[in-house]
Amino acid sequence: MGRPPCCDKVGIKKGPWTPEEDIILVSYVQEHGPGNWRAVPINTGLMRCSKSCRLRWTNYLRPGIRRGNFTPHEEGIIVHLQSLLGNRWAAIASYLPQRTDNDIKNYWNTHLKKKLKKHQAIGAIFAPPPPTTDDLAPPSIITAATTTTAASHVAGAGMLADPLICSKQDGYPPAAAESTAHVIAGGRHSPFTDGDASSSSYASSMDNISKLLNGFMKASPPPPPQQQNDAGKPSASAAEVSSSLLSSFGGRMPGVSLPAFGDTLQQQPALMGHAGYYDEPRRQQQPTTAAPLSPMDRWLFEESAEQVADLMDLSAAEGCCPVPMMF
DNA sequence: AACTCGGACAACCGCTCAGAT
DNA sequence: TATCTGAGCGGTTGTCCGAGT
């Protein structure tokens, strides 16, 4: 028998999300937490498929998302992990917690693939040979990178981010696993936190929403153009946004209690509950001190920086890419 | 100024997996 | 144990916008 559709297609709205819908979704998630997506359109009145709601939250509204240009360092990480893991964007995204898998996938398809193709065309070396999995990659990562079954790759993606699973199932040293998780959790020692690390990821995600709202609030003058996220300064405070939005709705939002929206954005822990890699209760158990990096981490975090530099300036080199490129 | 083309990115689709029953 | 269903993932498409002609 055929699989029933994930949701009733009749009356389901498609296409770009409106600021109103975003607010409804954000408010709902703030109140109930992410998850149980099937209930979201039912309880909010959103004429959206549950999958669409989840995707919108995960890829755009979720706090902690960094948008805008990828740094050369990030590019290198992506290239490296892509060569290691293939097109397992979720797994790759677990190493770049501020980026969504969709973002990384898009960036790969539009920028990096082209860049690497060009580089490959001139027969240059993209990166020095990665260390063998025997001496560097933890077992879970080896599994993720080398096993062809979908089950293992999904599990592997999770293991990358989950010290409990890593240590329990694979004998992956807890310290190493924790270090990975610490990075994922935005640990201070993370080499992925680049220049604007001082600005919270929360600010950037709030900027996303603020930007939307500013576009929505026709009564308000448009905000001056700004580099999204990088400045880490929202165009309006959450309270202002909330207040203005309420005004524009005449103080009412259908099916949504909005007054707490400003507070909502201050409650990042509640909103950070990202099913999957950002399991907040588990994240909160992470040590606050920097754990020693696993060999894999070290390779990715330290050595890749040099490799990235080599890659990005497309310096002339001989030979060809030593690692398989999945395109 | 109008049109075309291509890049960038948001969103959708279909498949698979995992948990619940 | 088998089946069902919700959630997640990766591939693909659609749309917008800026650059070039």
Coordinates of C-alpha atoms in Angstrom, one line a residue, chain A residues 160-293:
Chain A
L160 CA 29.5 12.8 16.1
A161 CA 27.5 15.0 18.4
D162 CA 26.5 12.7 21.1
P163 CA 29.1 11.8 23.7
L164 CA 26.8 9.4 25.4
I165 CA 26.2 7.5 22.3
C166 CA 29.8 7.7 21.3
S167 CA 31.2 6.4 24.5
K168 CA 28.5 3.8 25.1
Q169 CA 28.3 2.3 21.7
D170 CA 31.7 2.6 20.3
G171 CA 34.1 2.9 23.0
Y172 CA 34.8 6.4 21.9
P173 CA 36.6 8.0 24.8
P174 CA 34.1 10.2 26.7
A175 CA 36.6 13.0 26.9
A176 CA 37.0 13.1 23.2
A177 CA 33.3 12.7 22.7
E178 CA 32.7 15.5 25.1
S179 CA 35.1 17.7 23.3
T180 CA 33.2 17.3 20.2
A181 CA 30.0 18.0 21.9
H182 CA 31.5 20.9 23.5
V183 CA 32.4 22.4 20.2
I184 CA 29.0 21.7 19.0
A185 CA 27.6 23.4 22.0
G186 CA 29.7 26.5 21.2
G187 CA 32.5 25.9 23.6
R188 CA 34.9 28.7 24.0
H189 CA 37.8 26.8 22.8
S190 CA 36.1 26.0 19.6
P191 CA 38.2 27.1 16.7
F192 CA 35.0 27.5 14.8
T193 CA 34.1 30.6 16.7
D194 CA 35.7 33.2 14.6
G195 CA 36.0 36.9 15.0
D196 CA 32.5 37.7 16.0
A197 CA 32.4 35.1 18.7
S198 CA 31.7 37.9 21.1
S199 CA 28.3 38.4 19.6
S200 CA 26.0 35.7 20.7
S201 CA 24.5 33.4 18.3
Y202 CA 21.2 34.4 19.8
A203 CA 21.7 37.9 18.5
S204 CA 22.1 36.7 15.0
S205 CA 19.0 34.6 15.1
M206 CA 17.1 37.4 16.6
D207 CA 18.3 39.5 13.8
N208 CA 16.8 37.0 11.4
I209 CA 13.4 37.5 13.0
S210 CA 13.8 41.2 13.5
K211 CA 14.6 41.6 9.9
L212 CA 11.5 39.7 8.9
L213 CA 9.4 41.7 11.2
N214 CA 10.9 45.0 10.0
G215 CA 9.9 44.0 6.6
F216 CA 6.5 43.2 7.8
M217 CA 5.9 46.3 9.8
K218 CA 5.1 48.7 7.0
A219 CA 4.4 51.5 9.4
S220 CA 8.0 51.5 10.5
P221 CA 10.7 52.9 8.3
P222 CA 13.0 50.2 6.9
P223 CA 16.1 49.5 8.9
P224 CA 19.4 50.6 7.5
P225 CA 21.1 48.0 5.5
Q226 CA 23.4 45.9 7.6
Q227 CA 25.5 42.9 7.4
Q228 CA 23.2 40.3 8.7
N229 CA 24.4 38.6 11.8
D230 CA 28.0 39.5 11.5
A231 CA 27.4 42.7 13.4
G232 CA 25.5 40.7 16.0
K233 CA 23.3 43.6 16.6
P234 CA 19.6 43.2 15.9
S235 CA 17.9 46.0 14.1
A236 CA 15.5 46.3 16.9
S237 CA 15.2 45.0 20.4
A238 CA 13.0 42.0 20.9
A239 CA 10.7 44.1 23.0
E240 CA 10.4 46.7 20.3
V241 CA 9.7 44.1 17.7
S242 CA 7.1 42.5 19.9
S243 CA 5.5 45.8 20.7
S244 CA 5.4 47.0 17.1
L245 CA 4.1 43.7 15.9
L246 CA 1.4 43.7 18.5
S247 CA 0.4 47.2 17.3
S248 CA 0.3 46.1 13.7
F249 CA -2.0 43.3 14.7
G250 CA -4.1 45.5 16.7
G251 CA -2.8 43.8 19.8
R252 CA -4.0 40.4 18.8
M253 CA -2.5 37.5 17.0
P254 CA -4.8 34.7 16.0
G255 CA -4.3 31.8 18.2
V256 CA -1.1 33.0 19.7
S257 CA -0.2 34.6 22.9
L258 CA 2.3 37.1 21.8
P259 CA 3.1 39.3 24.7
A260 CA 5.9 37.1 25.7
F261 CA 7.6 37.3 22.4
G262 CA 10.2 39.6 23.6
D263 CA 10.9 37.4 26.4
T264 CA 10.8 34.5 24.1
L265 CA 13.9 35.6 22.4
Q266 CA 15.6 35.9 25.7
Q267 CA 14.8 32.4 26.6
Q268 CA 17.3 30.8 24.3
P269 CA 17.6 27.6 26.2
A270 CA 14.0 26.9 25.7
L271 CA 14.3 27.6 22.1
M272 CA 17.5 25.8 21.5
G273 CA 15.8 22.5 22.0
H274 CA 16.7 21.2 18.6
A275 CA 15.6 17.7 18.0
G276 CA 18.6 15.8 17.0
Y277 CA 22.0 17.4 17.4
Y278 CA 21.0 20.1 19.7
D279 CA 19.5 18.2 22.5
E280 CA 19.5 20.8 25.2
P281 CA 19.2 18.7 28.3
R282 CA 22.2 16.8 27.1
R283 CA 24.0 19.9 26.1
Q284 CA 23.6 21.3 29.6
Q285 CA 25.5 18.5 31.0
Q286 CA 28.6 19.4 29.0
P287 CA 31.6 20.4 31.0
T288 CA 32.2 24.1 31.1
T289 CA 35.9 23.7 30.9
A290 CA 37.6 22.8 27.6
A291 CA 37.9 19.1 27.3
P292 CA 40.9 17.7 25.5
L293 CA 40.4 17.5 21.8

